[in-house]
Amino acid sequence: MRHSHTFKKLFLITAMSSGLLLAGCDGDDGKDGKDGRDGADGQSANGDASAQLAVTTSGFVITDDAILVAPDAADGDDITEALSVALFDLPEDALVVLPKGRFVVTESIVVNSASGLTLTGHGIHETVLDFSTSYGDDAFRFQGGNGITVRDLAVYEAPKNGIKATNVNGIHMTYTATVWEGELEANNGAYGLYPLKSQNVLLENNYAFGSADAGIYVGQSENIVVRNNTAKQNVAGIEIENSTMADVYNNIAVGNSGGILVFDLPGLDKAYGGNVRIFNNHAYSNNAQNVGAGVVGLVPPGTGALVLATSDVEMYNNQLTDNATTAVAITSYLLVEPDLASYPANFGATMGDGWSPLLKNVYLHNNTFARNGADPQGELLQPIIDGYGSNLNSKGSPQTFPAILYDGIGELLSNVGELTAFNALVSAEAQADGVNYDPYSADDLICANSNINGNPAPDYDEVNTGLVYPNDPADLTQVDGNGNPLPHLLIDQMVNNTYLNCVQPRLAPAVVNFRNNIYGCTGDDLAEAACAL
């Protein structure tokens, strides 16, 4: 039901009179550098002085030009209609404030083409929205628009996705939580924070728990900063998919099936990503059973980080500990679909757009590894796990599963010339961007060096680098009856390693331009220690 502007003005009048009761609440000065309302005096983005109604738990100042939603609502009330009305036909730069308490919302809240919107509650524990009885799919969905902030609120039990944004230029999610309570189950919602096909994406200070796909996800997007978040007990903790220019740093990924994932998947509008930096994160105890579907459902439980079919990735200064399968797996899409003959028919169109099952220029350095590989598992890696645990690996005796695992098969097939026919599928535009199936050059190599072995003696020697297939054709000594290469299951110590011992140039930092402010390592985090690594 659509209401007039007069009705919305009544909300504002009620909000002002009721909100004045909140003035003088305890809080800091609200100077968090975000969204233009960052001063203790309540100065608005255009410099006009406004009275301060309240300060959220994160320090964000709520000024008296705000539109307050259902300010007199009590715990357990249904605020669906009030929320829908407040977010319909918004003026530019609106500040919309949700009340304190836990409230019911029974349908998806869809916002179209908002400009400069800030939607805030009072804190992730102070403003909780319960979608468990919703008839919709997503809890919030922002379609189009620019300069949108969602902050200081929690979304519980969304039927499908928590907070989704599509085709937005400038989306900032901060101090939000998306939660599916209880055990991690397949019927939980898919994605927690879910920006898609967007530019200038800033996700920070958030908490994601219980997603049956990814807790914090950015897909088919450009110019991305994901920092200072916690992802716990999701299938994928943090995932960057088919996205370009992304920095993921200072995050915690714990208790997920896979901690941090970087994927390029076939068949998407944005065919491939790259220039993804993963640094200064802690991915530990990511050992939850995988209840997901699709490709994410293949992520081996117990994986600290997984790079799948994505080129131009740099991982450094991360702590990867207590992950039962492996700290880092670097794999081509050939582990997912090994039948090369099927690729032209099944993936020809997306390969034409530049998607590739291979991965190139992945560089791991200065990461700390400890207590990984104690109980390797997962269908995707099971034959490899069985091989390293038997006498069939290159050492001839059972080995602790590698802390760094690289499949090597795509590189080997490229280097022996088996994939050159795929070049005919690649468009001129993708070829100009460097997509090809030629033998790997020095710039294409997968490199791992200067990583730190965090295991104590006598377990120190069990932190290894594993290469399933040799990447040098000269080292190929085992083939089947048809001449196809067989896995060699090479393994060596991670420190002073023989395999993957090379260096790549550092990748450029991501830059997010949000409301004409620059965020990330070349902007507001210039002094951040992680950005100087």
Coordinates of N, CA and C in Angstrom, one line a residue, residues 122-306:
H122 N 20.5 1.3 15.9 CA 21.3 1.8 17.0 C 22.5 0.9 17.4
G123 N 22.6 -0.2 16.7 CA 23.7 -1.2 17.0 C 23.3 -2.6 16.7
I124 N 24.3 -3.5 16.5 CA 23.9 -4.8 16.1 C 23.2 -5.6 17.2
H125 N 23.3 -5.2 18.4 CA 22.6 -5.8 19.5 C 21.4 -5.0 19.9
E126 N 21.3 -3.7 19.5 CA 20.3 -2.8 19.9 C 19.1 -2.8 18.9
T127 N 19.4 -3.0 17.6 CA 18.3 -3.1 16.6 C 18.4 -4.4 15.9
V128 N 17.5 -5.3 16.2 CA 17.5 -6.6 15.6 C 16.2 -6.8 14.8
L129 N 16.3 -7.2 13.5 CA 15.1 -7.4 12.7 C 15.0 -8.9 12.4
D130 N 13.9 -9.5 12.8 CA 13.6 -10.9 12.7 C 12.8 -11.2 11.5
F131 N 13.4 -11.9 10.5 CA 12.7 -12.2 9.2 C 12.3 -13.7 9.2
S132 N 12.2 -14.3 10.3 CA 11.9 -15.8 10.3 C 10.5 -16.1 9.8
T133 N 9.6 -15.2 9.9 CA 8.2 -15.4 9.3 C 8.0 -14.6 8.0
S134 N 9.1 -14.2 7.4 CA 8.9 -13.4 6.2 C 8.5 -14.3 5.0
Y135 N 7.6 -13.7 4.2 CA 7.2 -14.3 3.0 C 8.1 -14.0 1.8
G136 N 9.0 -13.1 2.0 CA 10.0 -12.8 0.9 C 11.1 -13.7 0.8
D137 N 12.1 -13.3 0.1 CA 13.4 -14.1 0.0 C 14.5 -13.3 0.7
D138 N 15.0 -12.2 0.1 CA 16.0 -11.4 0.7 C 15.4 -10.6 1.9
A139 N 16.2 -10.3 2.9 CA 15.7 -9.4 3.9 C 15.7 -8.0 3.4
F140 N 16.8 -7.5 3.0 CA 16.9 -6.2 2.3 C 17.5 -6.4 0.9
R141 N 17.0 -5.7 0.0 CA 17.5 -5.7 -1.4 C 17.6 -4.3 -1.9
F142 N 18.8 -3.8 -2.2 CA 19.0 -2.5 -2.8 C 19.3 -2.7 -4.3
Q143 N 18.5 -2.1 -5.1 CA 18.6 -2.3 -6.5 C 18.9 -0.9 -7.2
G144 N 20.1 -0.8 -7.8 CA 20.5 0.4 -8.4 C 20.8 1.5 -7.3
G145 N 21.1 2.7 -7.7 CA 21.4 3.7 -6.8 C 22.9 3.9 -6.6
N146 N 23.2 4.9 -5.7 CA 24.6 5.2 -5.4 C 24.7 5.7 -4.0
G147 N 25.9 5.6 -3.4 CA 26.2 6.1 -2.1 C 25.3 5.7 -1.0
I148 N 25.1 4.3 -0.9 CA 24.1 3.8 0.1 C 24.9 3.2 1.2
T149 N 24.5 3.5 2.4 CA 25.1 2.9 3.7 C 24.0 2.2 4.4
V150 N 24.4 1.0 4.9 CA 23.5 0.2 5.9 C 24.4 0.0 7.1
R151 N 23.9 0.3 8.3 CA 24.8 0.2 9.4 C 24.0 0.0 10.7
D152 N 24.7 -0.5 11.7 CA 24.3 -0.5 13.1 C 22.9 -1.2 13.3
L153 N 22.8 -2.4 12.6 CA 21.6 -3.2 12.8 C 22.0 -4.7 12.5
A154 N 21.0 -5.5 12.9 CA 21.2 -7.0 12.7 C 20.0 -7.6 12.0
V155 N 20.3 -8.4 11.0 CA 19.2 -9.2 10.3 C 19.3 -10.6 10.7
Y156 N 18.2 -11.2 11.2 CA 18.2 -12.6 11.6 C 17.2 -13.4 10.8
E157 N 17.6 -14.6 10.4 CA 16.8 -15.6 9.8 C 16.1 -15.2 8.5
A158 N 16.9 -14.5 7.7 CA 16.4 -14.2 6.3 C 16.1 -15.5 5.6
P159 N 14.9 -15.6 4.9 CA 14.7 -16.8 4.1 C 15.7 -17.2 3.1
K160 N 16.3 -16.1 2.5 CA 17.3 -16.4 1.4 C 18.6 -15.7 1.7
N161 N 18.7 -14.4 1.5 CA 19.9 -13.6 1.7 C 19.6 -12.5 2.7
G162 N 20.6 -12.0 3.4 CA 20.5 -11.0 4.4 C 20.4 -9.6 3.9
I163 N 21.5 -9.0 3.5 CA 21.5 -7.7 2.9 C 22.1 -7.8 1.5
K164 N 21.3 -7.6 0.5 CA 21.8 -7.7 -0.9 C 21.8 -6.4 -1.6
A165 N 22.8 -6.1 -2.4 CA 22.8 -4.9 -3.2 C 23.3 -5.3 -4.6
T166 N 22.5 -4.9 -5.6 CA 22.8 -5.1 -7.0 C 22.9 -3.8 -7.8
N167 N 23.9 -3.8 -8.6 CA 24.1 -2.6 -9.5 C 24.1 -1.3 -8.8
V168 N 24.8 -1.2 -7.7 CA 24.9 0.0 -6.9 C 26.3 0.5 -7.1
N169 N 26.5 1.8 -7.3 CA 27.8 2.4 -7.3 C 28.0 3.1 -6.0
G170 N 28.7 2.5 -5.1 CA 28.9 3.0 -3.8 C 28.0 2.3 -2.8
I171 N 28.4 1.2 -2.2 CA 27.6 0.5 -1.2 C 28.5 0.3 0.0
H172 N 28.1 0.7 1.2 CA 28.8 0.6 2.4 C 28.0 -0.1 3.5
M173 N 28.5 -1.2 3.9 CA 27.8 -2.0 5.0 C 28.8 -2.0 6.1
T174 N 28.4 -1.5 7.3 CA 29.3 -1.4 8.4 C 28.5 -1.6 9.7
Y175 N 29.1 -2.3 10.7 CA 28.5 -2.6 12.0 C 27.1 -3.2 11.7
T176 N 27.0 -4.1 10.8 CA 25.8 -4.9 10.6 C 26.1 -6.4 11.0
A177 N 25.1 -7.1 11.2 CA 25.2 -8.5 11.5 C 24.1 -9.2 10.7
T178 N 24.5 -10.4 10.1 CA 23.5 -11.3 9.5 C 23.7 -12.6 10.2
V179 N 22.6 -13.2 10.7 CA 22.6 -14.3 11.6 C 21.6 -15.3 11.3
W180 N 22.0 -16.6 11.2 CA 21.0 -17.7 11.3 C 21.5 -18.5 12.5
E181 N 20.6 -18.5 13.5 CA 21.0 -19.1 14.8 C 21.0 -20.6 14.7
G182 N 21.6 -21.2 15.7 CA 21.7 -22.6 15.8 C 22.8 -23.2 15.0
E183 N 22.7 -24.5 14.7 CA 23.7 -25.2 13.9 C 23.7 -24.8 12.4
L184 N 24.8 -24.9 11.8 CA 24.9 -24.6 10.3 C 24.2 -25.7 9.6
E185 N 23.1 -25.3 8.9 CA 22.2 -26.3 8.2 C 22.0 -25.8 6.8
A186 N 21.7 -26.8 5.9 CA 21.5 -26.5 4.5 C 20.3 -25.6 4.2
N187 N 19.3 -25.6 5.1 CA 18.1 -24.8 4.9 C 18.3 -23.4 5.5
N188 N 19.5 -23.0 6.0 CA 19.7 -21.7 6.4 C 19.7 -20.8 5.1
G189 N 19.7 -19.5 5.3 CA 19.8 -18.6 4.1 C 21.1 -18.7 3.5
A190 N 21.2 -18.3 2.2 CA 22.4 -18.5 1.4 C 23.5 -17.5 1.8
Y191 N 23.3 -16.2 1.5 CA 24.3 -15.2 1.7 C 23.9 -14.2 2.8
G192 N 24.9 -13.8 3.6 CA 24.7 -12.8 4.6 C 24.8 -11.4 4.0
L193 N 26.0 -10.8 3.9 CA 26.2 -9.6 3.1 C 26.5 -9.9 1.7
Y194 N 25.8 -9.3 0.7 CA 25.8 -9.8 -0.6 C 25.8 -8.7 -1.7
P195 N 26.8 -7.9 -1.8 CA 26.9 -7.0 -2.9 C 27.2 -7.7 -4.2
L196 N 26.5 -7.4 -5.3 CA 26.6 -8.1 -6.5 C 26.6 -7.0 -7.7
K197 N 27.4 -7.2 -8.7 CA 27.4 -6.4 -9.9 C 27.5 -4.9 -9.5
S198 N 28.3 -4.6 -8.5 CA 28.4 -3.2 -8.0 C 29.8 -2.7 -8.1
Q199 N 30.0 -1.4 -7.9 CA 31.3 -0.7 -7.8 C 31.4 0.0 -6.5
N200 N 32.7 0.2 -6.1 CA 33.0 0.9 -4.9 C 32.2 0.3 -3.7
V201 N 32.7 -0.9 -3.3 CA 32.1 -1.7 -2.3 C 33.0 -1.6 -1.0
L202 N 32.4 -1.2 0.1 CA 33.1 -1.1 1.3 C 32.3 -1.9 2.4
L203 N 32.9 -3.0 2.9 CA 32.3 -3.8 3.9 C 33.3 -3.9 5.1
E204 N 32.9 -3.4 6.2 CA 33.8 -3.3 7.4 C 33.0 -3.4 8.7
N205 N 33.7 -4.0 9.7 CA 33.2 -4.1 11.0 C 31.9 -4.9 11.1
N206 N 31.7 -5.8 10.2 CA 30.4 -6.6 10.2 C 30.7 -8.0 10.8
Y207 N 29.5 -8.7 11.1 CA 29.5 -10.0 11.7 C 28.6 -10.9 10.9
A208 N 29.0 -12.0 10.4 CA 28.2 -12.9 9.6 C 28.3 -14.3 10.2
F209 N 27.1 -14.9 10.5 CA 27.0 -16.2 11.2 C 26.0 -17.1 10.5
G210 N 26.3 -18.3 10.1 CA 25.3 -19.3 9.8 C 24.9 -19.4 8.4
S211 N 25.5 -18.7 7.4 CA 25.1 -18.8 6.0 C 25.4 -20.1 5.4
A212 N 24.4 -20.6 4.7 CA 24.6 -21.9 4.0 C 25.4 -21.8 2.7
D213 N 25.8 -20.5 2.3 CA 26.7 -20.3 1.2 C 27.8 -19.4 1.8
A214 N 27.8 -18.1 1.6 CA 28.9 -17.3 2.0 C 28.4 -16.2 3.0
G215 N 29.1 -16.1 4.1 CA 28.7 -15.0 5.1 C 28.9 -13.6 4.6
I216 N 30.1 -13.4 4.0 CA 30.4 -12.1 3.5 C 30.9 -12.4 2.0
Y217 N 30.2 -11.8 1.1 CA 30.4 -12.2 -0.3 C 30.4 -10.9 -1.2
V218 N 31.3 -10.8 -2.1 CA 31.2 -9.8 -3.2 C 31.4 -10.5 -4.5
G219 N 30.5 -10.3 -5.4 CA 30.5 -10.9 -6.7 C 30.4 -10.0 -7.9
Q220 N 31.1 -10.3 -9.0 CA 31.0 -9.5 -10.2 C 31.1 -8.0 -10.0
S221 N 32.0 -7.6 -9.2 CA 32.1 -6.2 -8.8 C 33.5 -5.7 -9.0
E222 N 33.7 -4.4 -8.8 CA 35.0 -3.7 -9.0 C 35.2 -2.7 -7.8
N223 N 36.4 -2.6 -7.5 CA 36.8 -1.6 -6.4 C 36.2 -1.9 -5.1
I224 N 36.9 -2.8 -4.4 CA 36.3 -3.4 -3.2 C 37.3 -3.4 -2.0
V225 N 36.8 -3.0 -0.9 CA 37.5 -3.2 0.4 C 36.7 -3.9 1.4
V226 N 37.2 -5.0 1.9 CA 36.6 -5.9 2.9 C 37.5 -5.9 4.1
R227 N 37.2 -5.3 5.2 CA 38.1 -5.2 6.3 C 37.4 -5.2 7.6
N228 N 38.2 -5.7 8.6 CA 37.7 -5.7 10.0 C 36.4 -6.4 10.3
N229 N 36.1 -7.4 9.5 CA 34.9 -8.2 9.7 C 35.2 -9.5 10.4
T230 N 34.1 -10.1 10.9 CA 34.2 -11.5 11.4 C 33.2 -12.4 10.8
A231 N 33.6 -13.5 10.2 CA 32.8 -14.5 9.5 C 32.9 -15.8 10.3
K232 N 31.8 -16.2 10.9 CA 31.9 -17.4 11.7 C 30.8 -18.4 11.4
Q233 N 31.1 -19.7 11.3 CA 30.2 -20.8 11.1 C 29.3 -20.6 9.9
N234 N 29.9 -20.2 8.8 CA 29.3 -20.2 7.5 C 29.9 -21.3 6.6
V235 N 29.3 -21.7 5.5 CA 30.0 -22.6 4.6 C 31.3 -21.9 4.1
A236 N 31.1 -20.7 3.5 CA 32.3 -19.9 3.1 C 32.2 -18.7 4.0
G237 N 33.3 -18.4 4.7 CA 33.4 -17.2 5.5 C 33.3 -15.9 4.7
I238 N 34.4 -15.7 3.9 CA 34.5 -14.5 3.1 C 34.8 -15.0 1.7
E239 N 34.0 -14.5 0.7 CA 34.2 -15.0 -0.7 C 34.2 -13.8 -1.6
I240 N 35.3 -13.7 -2.5 CA 35.4 -12.8 -3.6 C 35.2 -13.6 -4.9
E241 N 34.2 -13.3 -5.7 CA 33.9 -14.1 -6.9 C 33.8 -13.2 -8.1
N242 N 34.6 -13.6 -9.1 CA 34.6 -12.9 -10.4 C 34.6 -11.4 -10.2
S243 N 35.5 -10.9 -9.4 CA 35.6 -9.5 -9.1 C 37.0 -9.0 -9.2
T244 N 37.1 -7.7 -9.5 CA 38.4 -7.1 -9.8 C 38.7 -5.9 -8.8
M245 N 40.0 -5.8 -8.5 CA 40.5 -4.8 -7.6 C 39.8 -4.9 -6.2
A246 N 40.2 -5.9 -5.5 CA 39.7 -6.2 -4.2 C 40.8 -6.3 -3.1
D247 N 40.6 -5.7 -2.0 CA 41.5 -5.8 -0.8 C 40.7 -6.4 0.3
V248 N 41.2 -7.5 0.8 CA 40.5 -8.2 2.0 C 41.5 -8.3 3.1
Y249 N 41.3 -7.5 4.2 CA 42.4 -7.5 5.2 C 41.8 -7.2 6.6
N250 N 42.6 -7.6 7.6 CA 42.2 -7.4 9.0 C 40.9 -8.1 9.4
N251 N 40.6 -9.2 8.7 CA 39.3 -10.0 9.0 C 39.6 -11.2 9.8
I252 N 38.6 -11.8 10.4 CA 38.7 -13.1 11.1 C 37.7 -14.0 10.4
A253 N 38.2 -15.2 10.1 CA 37.3 -16.2 9.5 C 37.5 -17.5 10.4
V254 N 36.5 -17.9 11.1 CA 36.6 -18.9 12.1 C 35.4 -19.8 12.1
G255 N 35.6 -21.1 12.1 CA 34.5 -22.1 12.3 C 33.7 -22.3 11.0
N256 N 34.2 -21.8 9.9 CA 33.5 -22.0 8.6 C 33.9 -23.3 8.0
S257 N 33.3 -23.7 6.9 CA 33.9 -24.9 6.1 C 35.2 -24.4 5.4
G258 N 35.1 -23.3 4.8 CA 36.3 -22.7 4.1 C 36.3 -21.2 4.6
G259 N 37.5 -20.8 5.0 CA 37.6 -19.5 5.6 C 37.5 -18.3 4.6
I260 N 38.4 -18.3 3.7 CA 38.5 -17.2 2.7 C 38.6 -17.8 1.3
L261 N 37.7 -17.5 0.4 CA 37.6 -18.0 -0.9 C 37.8 -16.9 -2.0
V262 N 38.5 -17.2 -3.0 CA 38.6 -16.4 -4.2 C 38.3 -17.3 -5.4
F263 N 37.2 -17.0 -6.0 CA 36.7 -17.9 -7.1 C 36.5 -17.1 -8.4
D264 N 36.7 -17.7 -9.5 CA 36.1 -17.3 -10.8 C 35.3 -18.5 -11.3
L265 N 34.0 -18.3 -11.4 CA 33.1 -19.4 -11.9 C 32.6 -19.1 -13.3
P266 N 32.3 -20.1 -14.0 CA 31.9 -20.0 -15.4 C 30.4 -19.5 -15.5
G267 N 30.1 -18.9 -16.6 CA 28.7 -18.6 -16.9 C 28.2 -17.3 -16.4
L268 N 29.0 -16.4 -15.8 CA 28.5 -15.2 -15.2 C 28.7 -14.0 -16.1
D269 N 27.9 -13.0 -15.9 CA 28.0 -11.8 -16.8 C 29.4 -11.2 -16.8
K270 N 30.0 -11.1 -15.6 CA 31.4 -10.7 -15.5 C 32.2 -11.9 -15.5
A271 N 32.9 -12.2 -16.6 CA 33.5 -13.5 -16.8 C 34.6 -13.9 -15.9
Y272 N 35.4 -12.9 -15.5 CA 36.6 -13.2 -14.7 C 37.0 -12.0 -13.9
G273 N 37.7 -12.2 -12.8 CA 38.2 -11.2 -11.9 C 39.7 -11.2 -11.9
G274 N 40.2 -10.5 -10.8 CA 41.7 -10.5 -10.7 C 42.1 -9.3 -9.9
N275 N 43.4 -9.2 -9.6 CA 44.0 -8.2 -8.7 C 43.2 -8.2 -7.4
V276 N 43.3 -9.4 -6.7 CA 42.7 -9.6 -5.4 C 43.8 -9.8 -4.4
R277 N 43.8 -9.0 -3.4 CA 44.8 -9.1 -2.3 C 44.1 -9.5 -1.0
I278 N 44.7 -10.6 -0.5 CA 44.2 -11.2 0.8 C 45.3 -11.0 1.8
F279 N 45.2 -10.2 2.8 CA 46.3 -9.9 3.7 C 45.9 -9.6 5.1
N280 N 46.8 -10.0 6.0 CA 46.6 -9.7 7.4 C 45.3 -10.2 8.0
N281 N 44.8 -11.3 7.5 CA 43.7 -11.9 8.1 C 44.0 -13.1 9.0
H282 N 43.1 -13.5 9.8 CA 43.3 -14.7 10.6 C 42.2 -15.7 10.3
A283 N 42.6 -16.8 9.6 CA 41.7 -17.9 9.2 C 42.0 -19.1 10.0
Y284 N 41.2 -19.4 11.0 CA 41.5 -20.6 11.9 C 40.3 -21.4 12.2
S285 N 40.6 -22.7 12.4 CA 39.6 -23.7 12.8 C 38.4 -23.7 11.9
N286 N 38.6 -23.6 10.6 CA 37.5 -23.6 9.7 C 37.2 -25.0 9.3
N287 N 36.6 -25.7 10.2 CA 36.4 -27.2 10.1 C 34.9 -27.6 10.1
A288 N 34.0 -26.7 9.9 CA 32.6 -27.0 9.9 C 32.2 -27.9 8.7
Q289 N 31.3 -28.8 8.9 CA 30.8 -29.6 7.8 C 30.2 -28.8 6.7
N290 N 30.5 -29.1 5.5 CA 30.0 -28.3 4.3 C 28.5 -28.8 4.0
V291 N 27.6 -27.9 4.2 CA 26.2 -28.2 3.9 C 25.7 -27.4 2.7
G292 N 26.7 -26.8 1.9 CA 26.3 -25.9 0.8 C 26.0 -26.7 -0.5
A293 N 25.5 -26.0 -1.5 CA 25.2 -26.5 -2.8 C 26.1 -25.9 -3.8
G294 N 26.1 -26.5 -5.0 CA 26.8 -25.9 -6.1 C 28.3 -26.1 -5.9
V295 N 29.1 -25.2 -6.5 CA 30.6 -25.3 -6.4 C 31.0 -25.0 -4.9
V296 N 30.3 -24.1 -4.2 CA 30.8 -23.8 -2.8 C 30.5 -25.1 -2.0
G297 N 29.6 -25.9 -2.4 CA 29.4 -27.2 -1.7 C 30.5 -28.2 -1.8
L298 N 31.5 -27.9 -2.8 CA 32.6 -28.8 -3.0 C 33.8 -28.3 -2.1
V299 N 33.7 -27.2 -1.5 CA 34.9 -26.7 -0.7 C 35.2 -27.7 0.4
P300 N 36.4 -28.2 0.5 CA 36.7 -29.2 1.5 C 36.6 -28.6 2.9
P301 N 35.8 -29.3 3.8 CA 35.8 -28.8 5.2 C 37.2 -28.8 5.7
G302 N 37.5 -27.8 6.5 CA 38.9 -27.7 7.0 C 39.8 -26.9 6.2
T303 N 39.3 -26.0 5.3 CA 40.2 -25.3 4.4 C 40.3 -23.8 4.9
G304 N 41.5 -23.4 5.1 CA 41.7 -22.0 5.6 C 41.4 -21.0 4.5
A305 N 42.0 -21.3 3.3 CA 41.8 -20.4 2.1 C 41.8 -21.2 0.8
L306 N 41.0 -20.8 -0.1 CA 40.9 -21.6 -1.4 C 40.9 -20.6 -2.6

